[in-house]
Amino acid sequence: MALGPVWVFAELSQGRAATGALELLTRARSLGAEAVEAVCFGPEARDAAADLGRHGATTVYVSTDPAFTELLAGGPGADSLAPLVAAHQPELVLFAGTHAGRDVAGRLAVKLDVPVIANGLEIEADGAITVTTSIFGASQVVRTEFGARRPALALFRPKSFAAAPAPGETASRVVEVPALVEERHRRARVVGRSSEVAAGPRLEDAAVVVSGGRGLQDPRNFELLREVAGLLHGAVGASRAAVDAGWVPYALQVGQTGKTVKPTVYIACGISGAMQHTVGMKGAQNIVAINRDPHAPIFKLADLGIVGDALTVLPQLVEELRSRAG
Amino acid sequence: MNVVVCVKLVPDPNTPGQLDASSHLLRRDLARTVLDPGDEFGVEAGLRLVEAHGGEVRAVSMGPERALDAVRKALAMGAARGALVSDEGLGGSDALTTAKVLAAAIRREPFDLVITATESTDGYAGLVPPALAELLGVPAVTFATGVTSDGTSLTATRQTESGSETVVAALPCVLSVTAGVNEPRYPSLRGIMGAKSKPLDRLTLADLGLEGLGGASAGQTVVSVARAEERAAGEILSDEGEGARRIVELLVRARVI
């Protein structure tokens, strides 16, 4: 049974197509769908369309209405998507599991009264559409099949697929669509925005991530992590506990509700290894854990586990790295 | 200000759960269960708002009989009233069904604000808050790390992928809060004793006019559950001063230095 059109709800990030959208398009291309198309809402949607096309979207439905940035993403996104879906009837709509992706998909599921599956890691579409998720800190893998109602809505964890441009000539048709925003959504407005930009590579892209948790005892000790990360051209990450304590900004959070990272080396310092955290980093090629508690669950994942105080080990590591750098 | 806080009974996050091999449902009999730790922040946020503006907090939950424990904990913290929707048909419900049930229970009385956690600790889909907002026809301010209100609108700071944003929303609305938005209070002994005499509605799908909704009508079915591939055990050593050198060796092997 042929798979009908597959759509990707493409978000924008700093004026460009978000990496998550390119990852989903790359996977969608190999599902054997009769068409792979994208929907992109926001001021730079037209500019992003080329990149979405290069990754396999043959049609990109765009709207550049300012409502998409002035208001919260969920209401305008779902309002504008619903009639498009009704008109074109995609069989499957894929979302990145971001804050905005959840807000749009959650509302769209209600509007269309269709099922939605979150936290996807893989998808199969051979007659039935089945999404793989992991639960209990990724200790168990669950496959869930959609019933007959369409479209099926699915959200995927970042980095579930590697983004790659489509081979050969690609050209996408850009179709301007209206923004449909119900008046009630204007009752909530975004009145200010700030972004935290750290020096060095982005956390999601860094080959080395040095992460800290509450075991570091004091927010000032993150300075040590920044020093190690700097010497390794890496990025600093953090556990949710450290973020919730207000030690470092949310942009550094690695885990279920934060970023997913797959670096060559992940160094967890003073992080116990709660499931919330490990789902965001267990894909690292090499995991180093430093923790004073020999029973900390993080040691179950570690290729190299050091039972000791990160505040002792890290300064020594800084010395070693400095002397190598000469 | 009338605040509804959605609460959920979850397996204790400190003891990993298990799915039943044949039914593919959570083995609730095996797990110690607690009020979702994420929900304590929602209860606290609600209590602080009614302490400042008057009104009361109503705790609403969907789940089996045992979920009364979660509602009672919210009552012990200071919620004035509780409601639990239990129905055999609801086992294995998805996010959409859960949102429909909660929305119907919330609508039974006027409300100014609905507070949830950003996601449950056991399912972590994070879809119920926006789905609830859509069903209730109100804005959803999700991932709030801070919130204030003047009684008719609220101002919230939200986490975003790259930083934060400030949102002003007219009430009524749905607000999802992160852990860290506040420091939840511990129930006092007086609170725990008092909780026993607070009103607690027991509702079924029929009471909400939602007969037939639930597990069987959910548009998705779990088809398999398997153990994830585990990472091979690594080397664990006690730091006697050589820890840093061993890390450097690993960094060299991994070719990052």
XYZ file of C-alpha atoms in Angstrom:
583
model
C 0.000 0.000 0.000
C 1.520 3.282 -1.081
C 2.087 5.889 1.548
C 0.310 9.174 0.893
C 2.043 12.537 1.194
C 4.311 13.037 4.186
C 4.577 16.567 5.591
C 7.206 18.097 7.810
C 6.281 21.030 10.029
C 9.498 23.026 9.588
C 10.470 25.482 12.299
C 12.814 28.405 11.858
C 15.888 28.908 13.988
C 17.804 32.167 13.793
C 16.281 32.941 10.421
C 17.043 29.573 8.858
C 15.340 26.207 8.559
C 15.877 24.476 11.906
C 18.143 21.426 11.840
C 15.277 19.324 13.171
C 13.242 20.034 10.025
C 16.130 18.952 7.784
C 16.528 15.750 9.811
C 12.842 14.926 9.410
C 12.854 15.676 5.668
C 15.871 13.404 5.217
C 14.030 10.530 6.901
C 10.762 11.297 5.103
C 12.502 10.915 1.712
C 13.152 7.236 2.320
C 9.670 6.333 3.554
C 8.416 5.684 0.028
C 5.775 8.403 0.207
C 4.081 9.708 -2.916
C 5.292 13.199 -1.945
C 7.429 14.862 0.721
C 6.381 18.414 1.494
C 7.094 21.007 4.146
C 5.133 23.724 5.897
C 7.059 26.696 7.229
C 5.581 29.662 9.119
C 7.509 32.778 10.107
C 9.102 35.940 8.715
C 12.002 34.066 7.062
C 9.922 31.148 5.770
C 10.543 32.048 2.118
C 14.310 32.144 2.626
C 14.220 28.801 4.415
C 12.276 27.170 1.585
C 15.410 26.650 -0.532
C 17.121 24.693 2.230
C 13.980 22.641 2.837
C 13.874 21.932 -0.904
C 17.510 20.790 -0.919
C 16.581 18.297 1.789
C 13.753 16.815 -0.181
C 10.623 18.959 0.137
C 9.122 19.217 -3.355
C 6.556 21.759 -2.181
C 6.972 24.210 0.671
C 3.846 25.932 1.976
C 4.928 29.219 3.518
C 3.396 32.094 5.409
C 5.476 35.060 6.528
C 2.771 36.651 8.664
C 4.185 38.496 11.714
C 1.588 36.755 13.915
C 3.841 33.703 13.994
C 6.473 35.552 16.006
C 4.334 38.092 17.849
C 2.068 35.424 19.298
C 2.787 32.061 20.882
C 3.512 29.441 18.211
C 0.828 26.890 19.056
C -2.428 28.682 18.262
C -1.527 30.381 14.962
C 0.472 27.337 13.845
C -2.355 24.861 14.403
C -5.028 27.257 13.077
C -3.123 27.739 9.831
C -2.108 24.095 9.450
C -5.563 22.585 9.976
C -7.201 23.872 6.748
C -4.051 23.057 4.735
C -4.152 19.494 6.006
C -7.855 19.280 5.215
C -7.242 20.513 1.662
C -4.195 18.383 0.817
C -4.721 15.368 3.080
C -1.189 14.311 3.987
C -1.101 10.850 5.497
C 1.529 11.741 8.057
C 2.738 15.019 9.573
C 6.144 15.006 11.276
C 7.194 17.522 13.944
C 10.421 18.114 15.839
C 9.862 17.550 19.550
C 10.606 21.164 20.421
C 8.557 23.508 22.595
C 6.838 24.945 19.516
C 6.491 21.524 17.872
C 4.632 20.230 20.912
C 2.426 23.309 21.149
C 1.396 23.087 17.491
C 0.988 19.290 17.368
C -0.982 19.148 20.625
C -3.480 21.702 19.344
C -3.640 20.216 15.843
C -4.464 16.778 17.299
C -7.504 18.333 18.992
C -8.583 20.310 15.932
C -8.430 17.255 13.650
C -9.287 14.728 16.389
C -6.407 12.509 15.301
C -3.823 10.593 17.341
C -0.390 12.006 18.074
C 2.751 10.215 19.245
C 5.601 12.109 20.924
C 9.268 11.357 21.557
C 9.714 9.298 18.388
C 13.136 7.871 17.558
C 12.322 5.951 14.371
C 9.382 5.466 12.051
C 8.299 2.654 9.752
C 5.623 2.922 7.100
C 4.939 -0.375 5.403
C 1.171 -0.452 5.298
C 0.904 0.421 8.968
C 2.645 3.489 10.373
C 4.681 2.592 13.436
C 6.728 4.914 15.636
C 9.493 3.739 17.955
C 9.955 5.507 21.275
C 11.977 4.675 24.322
C 10.724 4.834 27.873
C 12.032 4.546 31.405
C 15.263 6.325 30.666
C 15.661 4.546 27.349
C 15.859 1.143 29.079
C 12.929 -0.160 27.020
C 11.985 0.352 23.402
C 8.299 0.590 22.496
C 6.769 0.425 19.021
C 3.351 2.035 18.654
C 1.149 1.658 15.589
C -1.281 4.339 14.467
C -4.900 3.359 13.975
C -6.797 4.135 10.789
C -7.461 7.834 11.380
C -5.386 10.196 9.241
C -3.273 12.189 9.260
C -1.059 10.547 11.838
C 0.900 13.139 13.829
C 4.318 12.242 15.225
C 7.015 14.192 17.045
C 10.648 13.121 17.020
C 13.524 13.679 19.386
C 16.295 15.830 17.917
C 19.128 13.917 16.208
C 16.992 10.826 15.663
C 18.056 11.089 12.003
C 21.125 12.633 10.369
C 20.255 15.480 8.000
C 21.620 15.135 4.447
C 20.722 16.997 1.248
C 18.787 15.024 -1.352
C 20.967 13.682 -4.184
C 20.741 15.213 -7.637
C 18.789 18.224 -8.811
C 16.183 19.407 -6.394
C 13.658 22.130 -6.948
C 10.872 23.030 -4.643
C 7.683 24.829 -5.393
C 6.970 27.582 -2.882
C 3.279 28.144 -2.197
C 2.224 31.171 -0.183
C -0.651 30.331 2.152
C -2.687 32.604 4.418
C -2.074 32.836 8.135
C -5.325 32.014 9.864
C -5.278 33.211 13.422
C -8.349 32.984 15.591
C -8.879 36.166 17.572
C -8.584 34.344 20.895
C -4.891 33.653 20.265
C -4.228 37.385 20.324
C -4.968 37.272 24.045
C -1.371 36.145 24.621
C 1.521 38.180 23.246
C 5.275 37.780 23.286
C 6.556 41.090 24.668
C 10.260 40.332 24.968
C 12.903 37.865 23.839
C 16.453 37.213 24.853
C 18.915 34.633 23.610
C 21.959 33.271 25.323
C 24.810 32.759 22.929
C 27.819 30.985 24.380
C 31.324 31.252 22.924
C 32.689 28.211 21.068
C 30.793 25.493 19.213
C 27.079 24.974 19.692
C 26.182 22.414 22.337
C 24.329 20.263 19.777
C 27.295 20.245 17.372
C 30.324 20.073 19.684
C 32.626 17.036 19.472
C 33.246 17.286 23.212
C 30.628 18.207 25.806
C 31.582 18.878 29.416
C 28.457 18.811 31.560
C 27.858 19.631 35.182
C 25.201 18.860 37.756
C 24.332 19.650 41.334
C 27.354 17.630 42.466
C 29.475 20.642 41.548
C 28.040 22.216 44.708
C 28.278 25.827 43.569
C 27.359 27.594 40.335
C 30.806 29.225 40.289
C 32.353 25.815 39.714
C 30.890 25.816 36.193
C 33.863 28.098 35.442
C 36.054 24.978 35.687
C 33.868 23.255 33.096
C 34.144 26.247 30.789
C 37.916 26.090 31.114
C 38.049 22.383 30.239
C 35.566 22.856 27.385
C 37.636 25.754 26.064
C 40.816 23.681 26.011
C 38.987 20.876 24.159
C 37.133 23.212 21.745
C 33.985 21.757 23.247
C 30.763 23.061 24.746
C 29.411 23.175 28.278
C 26.193 21.355 29.166
C 24.229 20.849 32.356
C 21.708 18.582 34.044
C 18.164 19.757 34.638
C 18.889 19.950 38.359
C 21.610 22.535 37.753
C 19.357 24.524 35.407
C 16.377 24.391 37.756
C 18.621 25.624 40.563
C 19.289 28.687 38.416
C 23.036 27.945 38.110
C 23.149 28.050 34.307
C 20.661 28.981 31.568
C 18.211 26.485 30.107
C 20.047 26.683 26.769
C 22.720 24.448 28.364
C 20.320 21.748 29.536
C 20.970 18.257 28.198
C 18.223 15.682 28.562
C 14.604 14.870 27.983
C 13.415 18.456 28.284
C 16.660 19.912 27.009
C 19.043 19.244 24.165
C 19.989 15.876 22.746
C 23.714 15.596 22.138
C 25.770 12.897 20.434
C 29.354 14.115 20.832
C 32.503 12.039 20.399
C 33.197 12.456 24.119
C 30.743 13.426 26.870
C 32.178 14.241 30.282
C 29.557 14.222 33.063
C 30.761 15.990 36.198
C 28.771 15.703 39.397
C 25.741 14.385 37.488
C 23.960 11.430 39.090
C 22.501 10.142 35.821
C 18.736 10.512 36.288
C 16.730 9.199 33.332
C 15.727 12.759 32.497
C 19.394 13.464 31.754
C 20.613 10.212 30.223
C 18.075 10.178 27.365
C 19.770 13.322 26.095
C 23.364 12.038 26.122
C 23.448 8.252 25.950
C 24.122 8.445 22.225
C 27.610 9.859 22.880
C 30.411 7.716 21.447
C 32.426 7.869 24.671
C 31.086 8.735 28.108
C 33.269 9.810 31.015
C 31.640 10.224 34.425
C 33.127 11.826 37.500
C 31.032 11.446 40.640
C 31.724 11.006 44.320
C 28.922 8.465 44.728
C 30.089 5.026 43.512
C 26.429 3.985 43.160
C 25.450 6.892 40.898
C 23.481 5.496 37.910
C 25.650 7.505 35.502
C 28.421 4.900 36.028
C 26.252 2.264 34.298
C 26.655 4.259 31.074
C 30.251 5.307 31.502
C 33.106 3.978 29.380
C 35.390 5.533 31.963
C 33.978 6.174 35.416
C 35.972 8.021 38.026
C 34.725 7.773 41.581
C 36.016 11.019 42.975
C 35.451 14.729 43.290
C 35.116 16.594 40.005
C 36.495 19.652 41.786
C 39.737 17.737 42.326
C 39.893 15.923 38.992
C 39.020 18.850 36.706
C 41.857 21.201 37.796
C 44.279 18.302 37.221
C 42.711 17.755 33.806
C 43.203 21.451 33.002
C 46.913 21.083 33.952
C 47.345 17.950 31.808
C 45.667 19.571 28.799
C 47.694 22.769 29.179
C 50.975 20.879 29.341
C 50.049 18.895 26.212
C 49.160 22.082 24.401
C 52.644 23.216 25.445
C -8.724 33.790 41.164
C -9.888 30.220 40.635
C -6.972 28.007 39.729
C -7.183 24.410 38.557
C -4.006 22.367 38.898
C -3.755 19.103 36.953
C -1.989 16.388 38.912
C -0.933 12.861 38.044
C 0.064 9.811 40.009
C 3.248 8.381 38.492
C 5.660 5.565 39.281
C 8.337 6.932 41.592
C 10.921 8.314 39.136
C 13.647 7.031 41.425
C 12.600 3.421 40.786
C 12.433 2.471 37.087
C 9.058 1.183 35.883
C 8.188 -1.936 33.935
C 5.684 -2.654 31.210
C 3.571 -5.791 31.323
C 4.890 -8.157 28.635
C 1.463 -9.111 27.292
C -0.794 -6.094 27.863
C 1.972 -3.542 27.154
C 0.591 -1.384 29.931
C 2.543 -0.035 32.853
C 2.777 -2.537 35.718
C 1.350 -0.142 38.274
C 1.305 -2.946 40.824
C 5.109 -3.160 40.820
C 5.935 0.465 41.180
C 5.873 2.701 44.208
C 3.753 5.619 43.106
C 3.936 9.289 43.983
C 2.401 12.606 42.999
C 4.431 13.525 39.913
C 7.291 15.625 41.333
C 6.768 18.039 38.427
C 3.186 18.659 39.570
C 4.308 19.890 42.984
C 5.603 23.028 41.266
C 2.208 23.540 39.646
C 0.383 23.144 42.952
C 2.793 25.585 44.592
C 2.376 28.119 41.768
C -1.408 27.888 42.112
C -1.322 28.282 45.877
C 0.878 31.382 45.638
C -1.491 32.989 43.131
C -4.599 32.414 45.248
C -2.740 33.576 48.355
C -2.078 36.852 46.523
C -5.409 37.285 44.736
C -7.965 35.241 46.671
C -9.950 32.349 45.251
C -8.983 28.705 45.576
C -7.011 25.877 44.028
C -8.833 22.835 42.695
C -6.703 19.740 41.983
C -7.928 17.607 39.082
C -6.602 14.206 38.096
C -7.353 11.265 35.832
C -6.231 7.802 36.836
C -7.061 4.654 38.744
C -8.340 4.607 42.330
C -4.771 4.899 43.598
C -4.461 8.329 41.971
C -6.461 9.598 44.950
C -3.066 9.697 46.669
C -1.884 12.332 44.199
C -4.999 14.447 44.684
C -4.729 14.105 48.458
C -1.127 15.263 48.405
C -2.229 18.389 46.521
C -4.977 18.903 49.117
C -2.428 18.432 51.891
C -0.240 21.110 50.299
C -3.183 23.508 50.405
C -5.551 22.920 47.475
C -9.146 23.526 48.607
C -10.872 20.787 46.624
C -10.078 17.819 44.439
C -11.549 15.744 41.631
C -10.475 12.381 40.235
C -11.810 10.887 37.015
C -11.512 7.098 37.068
C -12.955 4.715 34.528
C -12.045 1.242 33.399
C -12.208 2.460 29.825
C -9.367 4.884 30.415
C -6.507 2.389 30.847
C -3.844 3.035 28.212
C -5.235 6.417 27.227
C -3.163 8.659 24.981
C -2.481 12.370 25.384
C -5.522 13.409 23.346
C -7.910 11.302 25.437
C -6.307 12.507 28.663
C -6.738 16.116 27.589
C -10.404 15.554 26.682
C -11.129 14.033 30.080
C -9.277 16.721 32.022
C -10.914 19.503 29.988
C -14.368 18.115 30.738
C -13.582 17.864 34.453
C -12.123 21.398 34.500
C -15.167 22.855 32.703
C -17.575 21.714 35.378
C -16.821 24.942 37.219
C -15.611 28.419 36.228
C -11.827 28.816 36.171
C -9.337 31.621 35.582
C -6.190 29.594 35.198
C -5.228 25.956 34.574
C -1.735 24.973 35.670
C 0.106 21.816 34.603
C 3.675 20.581 34.633
C 5.465 20.899 31.280
C 5.193 17.120 30.884
C 4.603 14.099 33.098
C 7.616 12.333 34.525
C 6.462 8.933 33.227
C 5.047 9.684 29.776
C 6.836 12.970 29.003
C 4.938 13.709 25.805
C 4.198 17.291 26.862
C 1.097 17.367 24.665
C -1.606 17.658 27.306
C -1.031 21.371 28.076
C -1.515 22.635 24.477
C -4.281 20.095 23.812
C -6.105 21.256 26.976
C -5.783 24.882 25.882
C -7.248 24.066 22.474
C -10.164 22.205 24.053
C -10.804 25.032 26.523
C -10.388 27.726 23.853
C -7.688 29.645 25.747
C -3.986 30.513 25.272
C -1.301 28.050 26.417
C 1.760 29.589 27.997
C 4.072 26.581 28.178
C 7.487 26.041 29.779
C 7.143 28.917 32.234
C 10.090 29.460 34.552
C 8.495 32.366 36.362
C 5.002 33.802 36.664
C 3.305 36.839 38.166
C -0.282 38.018 37.864
C -2.317 41.154 38.459
C -5.484 39.096 38.787
C -6.750 39.593 35.233
C -3.685 38.693 33.206
C -0.409 36.940 33.830
C 3.152 37.684 32.868
C 5.380 34.677 32.427
C 8.975 34.032 31.497
C 9.267 31.034 29.171
C 12.189 28.846 28.257
C 12.906 28.808 24.543
C 15.416 26.720 22.621
C 17.869 29.618 22.481
C 17.070 31.596 25.627
C 13.886 32.983 27.058
C 10.874 35.119 26.239
C 8.350 37.150 28.204
C 4.677 36.559 27.531
C 1.658 38.521 28.694
C -1.587 36.528 28.547
C -5.123 37.518 29.473
C -6.907 35.105 31.790
C -8.283 32.534 31.475
C -5.363 30.541 30.123
C -3.348 27.345 30.512
C 0.096 27.645 32.071
C 2.690 24.859 32.137
C 5.494 25.337 34.632
C 8.998 23.896 34.782
C 10.573 22.477 37.898
C 12.467 25.390 39.364
C 9.635 27.904 38.916
C 9.348 27.901 42.708
C 10.218 25.896 45.820
C 7.208 23.638 46.572
C 6.136 23.596 50.190
C 6.003 20.389 52.213
C 2.553 19.461 53.432
C 2.296 20.256 57.138
C 0.869 17.712 59.550
C -2.173 19.967 59.839
C -2.419 20.048 56.057
C -2.270 16.256 55.830
C -4.947 15.814 58.501
C -7.104 18.573 57.010
C -6.901 17.031 53.521
C -9.055 14.132 54.672
C -12.075 16.355 55.188
C -11.738 18.442 52.023
C -14.284 17.873 49.222
C -13.118 15.307 46.696
C -15.292 14.504 43.666
C -15.147 11.022 42.211
C -16.139 11.145 38.547
C -16.635 8.617 35.758
C -16.722 9.151 32.005
C -20.520 9.035 32.198
C -20.507 11.920 34.709
C -18.589 13.947 32.137
C -20.759 12.898 29.200
C -17.778 11.135 27.621
C -19.034 7.549 27.492
C -17.083 5.421 25.050
C -13.952 7.566 25.160
C -10.737 5.927 26.193
C -8.341 3.045 25.653
C -10.222 1.222 22.923
C -10.965 4.439 21.066
C -7.366 5.647 21.272
C -5.981 5.944 17.776
C -2.797 4.076 18.569
C -1.767 0.637 19.790
C 1.478 -0.536 21.335
C 2.668 -3.441 19.183
C 5.923 -4.384 20.883
C 8.068 -3.703 23.926
C 11.699 -4.765 24.107
C 14.723 -4.082 26.248
C 16.950 -1.441 24.753
C 20.454 -2.404 23.759
C 22.661 -1.638 26.726
C 26.044 -0.018 26.564
C 28.892 -2.390 27.300
C 30.176 -1.965 30.838
C 33.076 0.427 31.105
C 35.945 0.777 33.530
C 35.163 2.309 36.906
C 38.077 3.419 39.028
C 38.462 5.161 42.316
C 40.363 8.410 41.891
C 43.770 8.194 43.527
C 45.178 11.085 41.562
C 45.380 9.398 38.153
C 41.790 10.210 37.056
C 42.768 13.233 34.968
C 45.522 11.294 33.157
C 43.070 8.496 32.325
C 40.619 11.008 30.880
C 43.381 12.421 28.689
C 44.169 8.889 27.437
C 40.524 8.449 26.481
C 40.459 11.841 24.730
C 43.522 10.791 22.722
C 41.982 7.425 21.780
C 38.806 9.240 20.721
C 41.001 11.594 18.615
C 39.534 14.760 20.026
C 43.001 15.988 21.100
